[in-house]
Coordinates of C-alpha atoms in Angstrom, one line a residue:
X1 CA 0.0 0.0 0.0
X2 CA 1.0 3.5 -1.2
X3 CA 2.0 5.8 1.7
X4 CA -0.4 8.1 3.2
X5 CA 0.7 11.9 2.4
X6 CA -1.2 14.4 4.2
X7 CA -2.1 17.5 2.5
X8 CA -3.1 21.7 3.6
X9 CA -5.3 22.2 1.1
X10 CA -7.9 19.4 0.2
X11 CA -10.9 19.2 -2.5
X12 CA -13.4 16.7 -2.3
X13 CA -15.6 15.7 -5.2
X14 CA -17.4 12.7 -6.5
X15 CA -15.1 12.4 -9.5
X16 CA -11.3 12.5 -9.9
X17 CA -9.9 15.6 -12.7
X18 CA -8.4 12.9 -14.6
X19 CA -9.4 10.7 -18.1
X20 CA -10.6 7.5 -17.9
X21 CA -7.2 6.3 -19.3
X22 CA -3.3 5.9 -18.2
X23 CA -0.7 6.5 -20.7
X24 CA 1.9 3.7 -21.4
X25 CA 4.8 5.8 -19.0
X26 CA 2.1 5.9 -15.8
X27 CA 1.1 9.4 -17.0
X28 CA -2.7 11.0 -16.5
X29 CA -4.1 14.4 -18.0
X30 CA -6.5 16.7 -16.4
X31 CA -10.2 15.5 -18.0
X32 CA -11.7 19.1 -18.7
X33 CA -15.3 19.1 -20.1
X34 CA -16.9 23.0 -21.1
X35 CA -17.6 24.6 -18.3
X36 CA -18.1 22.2 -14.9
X37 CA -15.8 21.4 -11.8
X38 CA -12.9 20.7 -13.3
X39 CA -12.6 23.4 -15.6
X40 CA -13.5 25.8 -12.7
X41 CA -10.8 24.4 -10.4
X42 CA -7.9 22.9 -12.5
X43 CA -6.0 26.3 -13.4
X44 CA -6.0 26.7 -9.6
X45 CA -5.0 23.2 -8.4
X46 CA -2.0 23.1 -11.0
X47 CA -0.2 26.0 -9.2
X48 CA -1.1 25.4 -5.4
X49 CA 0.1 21.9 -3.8
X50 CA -3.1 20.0 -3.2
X51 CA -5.0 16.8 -2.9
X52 CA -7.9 15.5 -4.5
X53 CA -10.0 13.0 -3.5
X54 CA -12.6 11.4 -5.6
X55 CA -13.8 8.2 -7.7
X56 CA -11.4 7.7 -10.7
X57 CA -14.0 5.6 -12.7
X58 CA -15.1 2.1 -12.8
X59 CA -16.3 0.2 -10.4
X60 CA -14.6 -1.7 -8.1
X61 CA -10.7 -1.4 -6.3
X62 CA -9.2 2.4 -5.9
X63 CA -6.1 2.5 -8.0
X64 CA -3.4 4.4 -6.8
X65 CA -2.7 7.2 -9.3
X66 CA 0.1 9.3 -10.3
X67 CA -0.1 13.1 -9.3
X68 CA -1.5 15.6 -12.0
X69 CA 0.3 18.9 -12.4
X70 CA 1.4 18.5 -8.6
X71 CA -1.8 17.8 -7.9
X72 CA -1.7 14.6 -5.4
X73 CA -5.0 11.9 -6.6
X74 CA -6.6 10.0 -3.6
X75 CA -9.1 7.4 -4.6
X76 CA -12.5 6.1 -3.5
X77 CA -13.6 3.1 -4.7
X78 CA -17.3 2.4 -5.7
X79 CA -18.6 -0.7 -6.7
X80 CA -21.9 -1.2 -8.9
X81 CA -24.5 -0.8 -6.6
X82 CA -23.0 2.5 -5.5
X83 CA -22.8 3.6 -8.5
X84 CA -26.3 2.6 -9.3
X85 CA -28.1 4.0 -6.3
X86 CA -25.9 6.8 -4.9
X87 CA -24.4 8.3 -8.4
X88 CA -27.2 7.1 -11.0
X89 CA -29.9 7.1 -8.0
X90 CA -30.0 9.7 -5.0
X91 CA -27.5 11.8 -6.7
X92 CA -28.7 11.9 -10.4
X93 CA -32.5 11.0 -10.4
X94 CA -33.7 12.5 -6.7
X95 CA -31.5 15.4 -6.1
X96 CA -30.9 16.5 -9.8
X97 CA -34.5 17.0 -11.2
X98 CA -35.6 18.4 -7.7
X99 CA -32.5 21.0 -7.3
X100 CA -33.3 22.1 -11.2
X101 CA -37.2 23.3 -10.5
X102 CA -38.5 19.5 -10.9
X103 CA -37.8 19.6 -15.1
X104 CA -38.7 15.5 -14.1
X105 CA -40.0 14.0 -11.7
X106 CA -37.7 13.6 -9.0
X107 CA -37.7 10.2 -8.1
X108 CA -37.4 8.3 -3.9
X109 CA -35.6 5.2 -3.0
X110 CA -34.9 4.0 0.4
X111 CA -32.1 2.1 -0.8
X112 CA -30.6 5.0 -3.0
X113 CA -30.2 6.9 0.6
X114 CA -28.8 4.4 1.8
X115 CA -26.2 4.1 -0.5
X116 CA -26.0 7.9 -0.3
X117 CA -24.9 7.6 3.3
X118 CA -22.5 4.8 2.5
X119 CA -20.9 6.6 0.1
X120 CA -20.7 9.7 1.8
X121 CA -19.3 8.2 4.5
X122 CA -16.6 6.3 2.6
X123 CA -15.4 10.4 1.2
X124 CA -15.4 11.6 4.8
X125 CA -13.1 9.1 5.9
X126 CA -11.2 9.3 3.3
X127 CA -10.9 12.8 3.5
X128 CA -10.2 12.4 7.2
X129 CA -6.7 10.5 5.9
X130 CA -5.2 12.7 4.0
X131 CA -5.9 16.6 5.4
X132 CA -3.1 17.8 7.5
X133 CA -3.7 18.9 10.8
X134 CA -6.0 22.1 11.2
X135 CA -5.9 21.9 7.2
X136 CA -8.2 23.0 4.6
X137 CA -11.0 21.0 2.9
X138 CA -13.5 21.9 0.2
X139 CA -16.3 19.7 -0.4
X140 CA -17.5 20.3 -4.1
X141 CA -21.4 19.7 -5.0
X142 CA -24.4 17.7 -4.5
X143 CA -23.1 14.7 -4.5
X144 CA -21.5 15.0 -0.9
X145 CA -24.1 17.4 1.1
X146 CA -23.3 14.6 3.9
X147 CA -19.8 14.9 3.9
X148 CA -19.1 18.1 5.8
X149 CA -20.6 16.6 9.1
X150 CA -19.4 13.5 8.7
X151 CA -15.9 14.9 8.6
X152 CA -16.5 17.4 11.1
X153 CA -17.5 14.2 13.5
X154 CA -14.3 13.2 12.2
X155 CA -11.7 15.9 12.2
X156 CA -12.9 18.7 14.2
X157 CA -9.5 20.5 13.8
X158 CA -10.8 20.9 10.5
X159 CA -11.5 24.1 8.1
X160 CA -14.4 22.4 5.9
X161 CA -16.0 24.5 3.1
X162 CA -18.9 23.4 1.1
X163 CA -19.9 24.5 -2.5
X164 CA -22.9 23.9 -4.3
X165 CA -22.7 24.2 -8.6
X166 CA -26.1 23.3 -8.8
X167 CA -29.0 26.1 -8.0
X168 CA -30.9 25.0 -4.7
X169 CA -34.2 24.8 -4.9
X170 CA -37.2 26.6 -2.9
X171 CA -38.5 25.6 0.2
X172 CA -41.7 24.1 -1.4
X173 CA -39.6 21.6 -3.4
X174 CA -37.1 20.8 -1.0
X175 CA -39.4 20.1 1.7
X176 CA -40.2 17.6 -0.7
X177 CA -37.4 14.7 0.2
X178 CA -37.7 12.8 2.9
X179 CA -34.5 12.8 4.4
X180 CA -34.2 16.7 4.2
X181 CA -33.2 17.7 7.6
X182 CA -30.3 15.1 7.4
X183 CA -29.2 16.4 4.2
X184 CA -29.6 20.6 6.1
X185 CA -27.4 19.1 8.9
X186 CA -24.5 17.8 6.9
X187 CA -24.1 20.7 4.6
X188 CA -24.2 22.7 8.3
X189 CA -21.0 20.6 9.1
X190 CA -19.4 23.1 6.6
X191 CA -17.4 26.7 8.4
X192 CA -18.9 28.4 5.2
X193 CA -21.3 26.8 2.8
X194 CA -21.3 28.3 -0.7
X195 CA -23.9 28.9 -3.4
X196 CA -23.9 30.6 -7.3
X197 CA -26.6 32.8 -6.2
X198 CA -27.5 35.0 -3.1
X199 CA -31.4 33.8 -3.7
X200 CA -30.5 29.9 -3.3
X201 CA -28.5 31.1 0.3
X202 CA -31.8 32.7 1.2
X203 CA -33.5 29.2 0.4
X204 CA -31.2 27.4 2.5
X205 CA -31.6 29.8 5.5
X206 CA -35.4 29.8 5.5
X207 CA -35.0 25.8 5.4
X208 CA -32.9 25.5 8.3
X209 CA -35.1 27.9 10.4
X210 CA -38.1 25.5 9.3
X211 CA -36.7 22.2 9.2
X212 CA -34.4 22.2 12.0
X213 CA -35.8 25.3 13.9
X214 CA -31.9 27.1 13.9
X215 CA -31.9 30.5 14.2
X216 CA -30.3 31.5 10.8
X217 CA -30.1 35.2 8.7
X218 CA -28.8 35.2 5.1
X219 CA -25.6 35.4 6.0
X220 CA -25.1 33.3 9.3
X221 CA -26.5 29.9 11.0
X222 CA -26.2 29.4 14.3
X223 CA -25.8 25.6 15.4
X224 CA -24.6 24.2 18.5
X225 CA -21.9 26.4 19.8
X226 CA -21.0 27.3 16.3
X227 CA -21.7 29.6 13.4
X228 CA -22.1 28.6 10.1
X229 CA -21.6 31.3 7.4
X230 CA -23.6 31.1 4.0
X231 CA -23.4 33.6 1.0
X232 CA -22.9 33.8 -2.9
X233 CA -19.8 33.1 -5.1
X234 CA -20.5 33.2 -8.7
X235 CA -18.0 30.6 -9.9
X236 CA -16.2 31.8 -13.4
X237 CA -13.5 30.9 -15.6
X238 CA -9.5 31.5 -16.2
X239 CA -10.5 34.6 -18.4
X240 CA -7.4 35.0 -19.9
X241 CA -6.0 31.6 -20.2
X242 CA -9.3 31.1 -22.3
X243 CA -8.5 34.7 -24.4
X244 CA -5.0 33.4 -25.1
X245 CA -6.1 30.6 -26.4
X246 CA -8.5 31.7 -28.6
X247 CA -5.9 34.5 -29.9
X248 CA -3.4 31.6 -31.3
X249 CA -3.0 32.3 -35.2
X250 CA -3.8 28.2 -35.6
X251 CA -7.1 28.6 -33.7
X252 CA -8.1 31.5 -35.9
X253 CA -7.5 29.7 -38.5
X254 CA -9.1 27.0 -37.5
X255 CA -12.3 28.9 -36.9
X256 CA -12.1 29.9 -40.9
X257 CA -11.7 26.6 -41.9
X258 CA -14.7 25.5 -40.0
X259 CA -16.8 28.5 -41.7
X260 CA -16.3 27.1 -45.2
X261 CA -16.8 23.3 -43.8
X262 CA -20.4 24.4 -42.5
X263 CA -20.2 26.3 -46.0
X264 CA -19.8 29.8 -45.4
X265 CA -23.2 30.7 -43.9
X266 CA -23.8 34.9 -43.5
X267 CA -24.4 33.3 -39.5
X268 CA -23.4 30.3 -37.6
X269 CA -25.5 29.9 -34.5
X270 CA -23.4 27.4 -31.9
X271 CA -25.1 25.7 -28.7
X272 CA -22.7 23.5 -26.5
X273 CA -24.4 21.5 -23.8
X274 CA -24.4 18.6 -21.7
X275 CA -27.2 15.9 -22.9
X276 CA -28.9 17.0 -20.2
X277 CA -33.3 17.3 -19.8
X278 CA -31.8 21.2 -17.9
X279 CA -30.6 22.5 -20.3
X280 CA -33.5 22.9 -22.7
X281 CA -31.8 21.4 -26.3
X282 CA -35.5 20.6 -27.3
X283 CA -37.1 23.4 -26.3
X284 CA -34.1 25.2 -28.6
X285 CA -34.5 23.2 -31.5
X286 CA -38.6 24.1 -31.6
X287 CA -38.0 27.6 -31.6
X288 CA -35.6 27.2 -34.4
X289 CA -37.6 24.7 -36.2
X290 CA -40.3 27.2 -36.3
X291 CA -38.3 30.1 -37.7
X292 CA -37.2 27.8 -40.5
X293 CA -41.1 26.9 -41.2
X294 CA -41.8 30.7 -41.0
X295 CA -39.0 31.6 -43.4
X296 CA -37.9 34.4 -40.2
X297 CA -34.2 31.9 -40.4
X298 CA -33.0 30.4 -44.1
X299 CA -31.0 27.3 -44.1
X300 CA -28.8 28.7 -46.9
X301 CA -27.9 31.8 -44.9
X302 CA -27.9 30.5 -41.5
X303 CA -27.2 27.4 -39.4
X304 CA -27.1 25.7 -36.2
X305 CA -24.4 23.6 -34.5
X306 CA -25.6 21.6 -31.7
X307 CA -23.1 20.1 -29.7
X308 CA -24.7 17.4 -27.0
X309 CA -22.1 15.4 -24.8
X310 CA -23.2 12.5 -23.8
X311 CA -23.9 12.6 -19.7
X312 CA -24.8 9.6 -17.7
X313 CA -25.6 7.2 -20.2
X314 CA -26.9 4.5 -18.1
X315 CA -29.6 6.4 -16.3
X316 CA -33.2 5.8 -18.4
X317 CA -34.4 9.4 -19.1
X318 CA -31.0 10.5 -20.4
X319 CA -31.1 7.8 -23.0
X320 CA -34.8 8.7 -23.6
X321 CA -33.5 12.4 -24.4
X322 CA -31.1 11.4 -26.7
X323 CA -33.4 9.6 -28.8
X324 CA -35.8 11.9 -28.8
X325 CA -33.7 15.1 -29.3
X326 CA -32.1 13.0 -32.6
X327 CA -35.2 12.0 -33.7
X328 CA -36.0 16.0 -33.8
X329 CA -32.9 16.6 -35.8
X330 CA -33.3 14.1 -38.5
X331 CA -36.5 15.4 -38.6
X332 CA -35.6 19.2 -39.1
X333 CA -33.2 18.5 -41.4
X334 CA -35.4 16.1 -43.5
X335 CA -37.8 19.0 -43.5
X336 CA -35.1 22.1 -44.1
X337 CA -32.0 20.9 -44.8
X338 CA -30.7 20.2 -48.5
X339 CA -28.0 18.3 -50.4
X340 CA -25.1 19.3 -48.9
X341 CA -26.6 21.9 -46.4
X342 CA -28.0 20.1 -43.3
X343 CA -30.5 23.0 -40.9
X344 CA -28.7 21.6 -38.2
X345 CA -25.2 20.2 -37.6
X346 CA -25.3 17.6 -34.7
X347 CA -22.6 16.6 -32.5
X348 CA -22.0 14.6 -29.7
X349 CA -18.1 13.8 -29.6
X350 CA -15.8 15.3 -27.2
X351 CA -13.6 18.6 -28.5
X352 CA -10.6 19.6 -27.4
X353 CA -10.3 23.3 -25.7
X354 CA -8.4 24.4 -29.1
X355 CA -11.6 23.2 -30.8
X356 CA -13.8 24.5 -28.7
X357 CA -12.5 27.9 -29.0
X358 CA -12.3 27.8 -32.4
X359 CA -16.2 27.0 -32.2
X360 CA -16.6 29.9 -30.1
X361 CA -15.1 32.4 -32.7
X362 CA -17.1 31.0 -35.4
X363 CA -20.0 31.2 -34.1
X364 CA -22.3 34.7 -34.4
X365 CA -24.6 33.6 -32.0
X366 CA -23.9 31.4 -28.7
X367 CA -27.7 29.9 -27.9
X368 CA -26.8 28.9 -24.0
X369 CA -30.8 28.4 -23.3
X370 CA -31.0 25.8 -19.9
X371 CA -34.5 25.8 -18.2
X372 CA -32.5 26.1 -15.1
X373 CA -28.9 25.7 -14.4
X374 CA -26.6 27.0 -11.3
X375 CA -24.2 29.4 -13.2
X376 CA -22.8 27.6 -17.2
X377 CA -19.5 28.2 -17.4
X378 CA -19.6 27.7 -21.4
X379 CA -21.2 31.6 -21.8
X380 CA -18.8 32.8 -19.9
X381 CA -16.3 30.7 -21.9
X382 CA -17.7 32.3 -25.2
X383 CA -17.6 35.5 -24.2
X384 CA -13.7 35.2 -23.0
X385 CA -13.0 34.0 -26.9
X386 CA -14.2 36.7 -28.1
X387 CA -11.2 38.7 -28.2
X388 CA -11.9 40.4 -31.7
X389 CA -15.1 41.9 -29.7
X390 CA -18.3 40.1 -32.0
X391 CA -20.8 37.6 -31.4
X392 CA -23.9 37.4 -29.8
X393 CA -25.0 35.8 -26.3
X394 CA -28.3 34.4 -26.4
X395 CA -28.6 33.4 -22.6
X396 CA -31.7 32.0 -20.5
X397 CA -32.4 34.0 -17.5
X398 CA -32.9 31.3 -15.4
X399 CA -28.9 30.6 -15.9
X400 CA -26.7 31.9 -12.9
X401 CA -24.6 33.3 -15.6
X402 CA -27.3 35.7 -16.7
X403 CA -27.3 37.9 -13.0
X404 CA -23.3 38.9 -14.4
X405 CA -23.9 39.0 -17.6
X406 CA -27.1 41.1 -18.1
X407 CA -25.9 42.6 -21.2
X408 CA -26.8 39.7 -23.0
X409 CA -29.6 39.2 -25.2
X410 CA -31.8 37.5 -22.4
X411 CA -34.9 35.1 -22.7
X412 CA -37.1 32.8 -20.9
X413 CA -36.5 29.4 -22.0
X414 CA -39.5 28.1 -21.1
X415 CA -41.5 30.9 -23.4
X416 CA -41.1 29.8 -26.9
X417 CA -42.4 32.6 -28.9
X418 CA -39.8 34.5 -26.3
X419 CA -37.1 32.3 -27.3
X420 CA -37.5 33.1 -30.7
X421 CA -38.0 36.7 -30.4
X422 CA -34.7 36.2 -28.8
X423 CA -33.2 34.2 -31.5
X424 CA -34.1 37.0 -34.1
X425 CA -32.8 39.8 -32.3
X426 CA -29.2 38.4 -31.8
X427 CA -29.3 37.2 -35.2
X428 CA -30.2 41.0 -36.5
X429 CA -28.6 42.8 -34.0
X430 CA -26.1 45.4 -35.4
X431 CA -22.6 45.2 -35.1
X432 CA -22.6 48.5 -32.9
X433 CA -25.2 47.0 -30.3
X434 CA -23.4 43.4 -30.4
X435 CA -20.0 45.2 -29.8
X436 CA -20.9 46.8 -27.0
X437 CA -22.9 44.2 -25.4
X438 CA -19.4 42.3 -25.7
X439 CA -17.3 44.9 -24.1
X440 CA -19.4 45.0 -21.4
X441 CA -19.1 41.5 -20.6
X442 CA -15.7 41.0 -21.3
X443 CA -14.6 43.8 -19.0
X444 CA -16.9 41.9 -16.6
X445 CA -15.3 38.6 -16.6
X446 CA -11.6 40.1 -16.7
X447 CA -12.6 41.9 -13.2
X448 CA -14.5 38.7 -12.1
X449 CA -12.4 35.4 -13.2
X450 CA -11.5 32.2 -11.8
X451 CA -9.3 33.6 -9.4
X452 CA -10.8 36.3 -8.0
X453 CA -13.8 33.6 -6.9
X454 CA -11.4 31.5 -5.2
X455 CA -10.1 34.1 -3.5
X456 CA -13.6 35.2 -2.2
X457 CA -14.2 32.0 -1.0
X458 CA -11.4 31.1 0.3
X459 CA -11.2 34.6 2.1
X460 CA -14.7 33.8 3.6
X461 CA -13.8 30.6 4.6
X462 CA -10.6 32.0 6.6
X463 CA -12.7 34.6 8.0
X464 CA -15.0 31.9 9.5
X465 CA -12.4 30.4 10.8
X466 CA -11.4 33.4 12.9
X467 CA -15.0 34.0 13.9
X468 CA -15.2 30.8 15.3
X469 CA -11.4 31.1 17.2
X470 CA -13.3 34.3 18.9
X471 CA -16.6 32.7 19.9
X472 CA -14.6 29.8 21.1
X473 CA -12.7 32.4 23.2
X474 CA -15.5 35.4 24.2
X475 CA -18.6 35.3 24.9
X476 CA -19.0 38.9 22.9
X477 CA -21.3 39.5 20.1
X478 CA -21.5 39.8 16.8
X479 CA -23.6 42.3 14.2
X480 CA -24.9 43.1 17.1
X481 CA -26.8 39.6 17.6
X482 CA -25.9 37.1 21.0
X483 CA -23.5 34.3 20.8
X484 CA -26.3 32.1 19.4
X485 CA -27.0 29.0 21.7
X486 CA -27.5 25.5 20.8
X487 CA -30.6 24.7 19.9
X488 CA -33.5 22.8 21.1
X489 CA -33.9 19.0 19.5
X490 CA -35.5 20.3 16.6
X491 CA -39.0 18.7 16.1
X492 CA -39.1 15.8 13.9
X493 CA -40.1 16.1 10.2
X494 CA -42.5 14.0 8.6
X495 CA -41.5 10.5 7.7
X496 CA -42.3 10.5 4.1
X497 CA -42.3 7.0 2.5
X498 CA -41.4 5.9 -1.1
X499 CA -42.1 2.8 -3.1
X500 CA -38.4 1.3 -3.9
X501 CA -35.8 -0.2 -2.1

């Protein structure tokens, strides 16, 4: 067995930063998807010495891995029923549809908790291993909501922060799950528990004064003899590692090859998702079905790239999205397409960043449309790419991204004459109105980048850590409120019970 190395700075997630694949000489490479954890977090984690702990993939043993840009791997094994009922189940078919307004039905296993627990459990202690002594540890995402009071059970000594990507939901759906208090009570393991948006912090403070009966403002929970600070952090992007890229003289032209391969439209309209029922791909193609049938959008002057990763493949209604959203396609471009100029161009393979950015330039119009989604790192991705100040961003409101980025041509998803109002607009803006809608967000995102949300995290997080050293040490007060007591035994919720499991 490797030896244990202990580390200052530790980030928890469910999955490891790396491919599913080891080179020949041992070696790994950072697996960076648009937007998402990894691309938030890896050009931190390659400068700062860390540890990362997380599944590698697979079911079965942990391997022991090989470090990645100095960043130290620690593995957790899951076997097939975790996978199944904590990844696929509680995490992926309860928590995801109810987190993302209920787009499905959220579904309720008693065994899927279970696993949940297990699982949770396994991270903690895991976790527990490897942090050095009054270190640092950042629990990512949905995933692990148990995790923080786990390890705090664990590893007082600890500095745990916890960040949510994902929105979190109102108190009517959240009151929803059965095992909600349990799932209030290990986020509140956290020093400092993080969110995209200051309205999801309000959620999670008016749940914990329900649920659990804590006294709680926006800002601060009080729980046993601690407090527990919430707020907002927008996460972002390494602006200008993404600018730089997009400035190379091979990705430019790159971008003007791909013109003439989609024929040299007059406009390109590019969507880049994650086969995903959130982020409203059918909903998009409708609306742009329907301009084609109205003659408002003409295949010969304009077309669409869809690019749609596949994401969680095994789970039912993932598959059943797929199939339907290409059944759409085919049909569109059976309908409007012609020999040699398909309506839409549909893709589902993995790109490279230098293709991706290559994309971005290309395209006139970035369609980044989710019915709900916690920030989406990929318009802030476009807009970074756009260093020769075009293109239009077409953003849902009911994306985190779109509080930052106002200046974008906004729309409600979930309103299709909307959404093509919205379409049509970006597509006839002028070049005056899209350039400064650009500069706007551009300066934006140089002020606001990867970096600078670490840093107000991390800053928060240290600050809770010396409001806790003086309410360990005083008995003062702070914002003018009492050193908040522990609580009563909150009362009981509701046992809610579920067919399954």
């Amino acid at each position: 067995m490797p030896e244990m190395r202990q580390s200052s700075l530790v980030v928890v997630a469910n999955r490891l930063p790396i491919d599913d694949s080891v080179a020949p000489d041992g070696a790994c490479e950072w697996r960076r998807s648009p937007g998402g954890l990894v691309g938030a977090l890896h050009p931190l984690l390659r400068h700062t010495p860390a540890t990362w702990v997380g599944w590698a993939g697979g079911a079965g043993s942990a391997p022991a891995l090989p470090d990645v840009d100095g960043v130290r791997m620690h593995t957790v094994a899951l076997s097939r029923d975790d996978l199944r009922d904590h990844y696929e189940g509680f995490s992926n078919a309860t928590l995801w549809p109810l987190y993302h307004d209920a787009v499905e039905q959220p579904q309720h296993h008693r065994r899927w908790w279970e696993a949940y627990q297990r699982v949770n459990q396994r991270f903690a202690e895991a976790t527990a291993e490897v942090a050095e002594q009054g270190g640092i540890v950042w629990v990512q995402d949905y995933h692990l909501q148990l995790v923080p009071g786990l390890l705090r059970a664990l590893r007082p000594d600890l500095r745990i922060g916890f960040f949510l990507h994902v929105p979190f939901p109102p108190p009517e759906l959240f009151m929803q799950l059965p095992r909600r208090a349990e799932l209030l009570r290990g986020m509140l393991g956290a020093d400092l528990v993080g969110f995209q948006r200051a309205q999801a912090a309000h959620n999670f403070a008016q749940l914990v004064t329900k649920v659990l009966e804590l006294p709680a403002t926006d800002r601060r929970i009080g729980i046993d003899d601690r407090v527990v600070r919430i707020g907002a952090f927008p996460v972002s992007i390494d602006t200008a590692e993404m600018a730089a890229l997009a400035a190379r003289p091979e990705v430019a032209a790159r971008a003007r090859r791909l013109r003439r391969d989609l024929g040299d439209p007059r406009q390109v309209i590019l969507s880049v998702d994650r086969m995903d029922y959130t982020k409203g791909i059918e909903q998009r193609l409708k609306a742009y079905s329907e301009l084609l049938a109205s003659g408002d959008v003409k295949v010969r002057d304009t077309v669409l790239v869809q690019v749609a990763m596949p994401s969680r493949e095994r789970v039912g209604q993932y598959q059943i999205l797929r199939e339907r959203i290409e059944r759409e396609v085919g049909r569109i471009n059976g309908e409007f397409g012609r020999v040699g100029e398909p309506a839409i161009h549909y893709l589902t393979q993995p790109f490279d960043r230098a293709e991706l950015a290559a994309l971005y330039r290309v395209a006139d119009v970035m369609a980044v449309t989710p019915l709900r989604d916690g920030m989406n790192l990929v318009a802030k991705e476009y807009v970074a790419a756009r260093v020769d100040g075009a293109g239009a961003l077409l953003l849902s409101e009911f994306a985190g991204t779109a509080a930052e980025l106002p200046e974008a041509y906004l729309v409600n998803p979930h309103d299709l004459e909307g959404l093509k109002q919205g379409l049509c607009a970006a597509l006839r803006a002028s070049p005056t109105d899209v350039g400064q809608r650009m500069r706007a967000m551009r300066a934006y995102l140089h002020q606001h980048d990867i970096r600078a949300w670490a840093r107000s995290y991390l800053s928060a997080l240290d600050e809770a850590g010396a409001l806790i050293n003086r309410l360990a040490s005083t008995d003062g007060t702070l914002d003018g409120a009492a050193r908040v007591p522990a609580p009563a035994t909150p009362a009981a919720s509701p046992a809610t019970h579920h067919a399954g499991g």
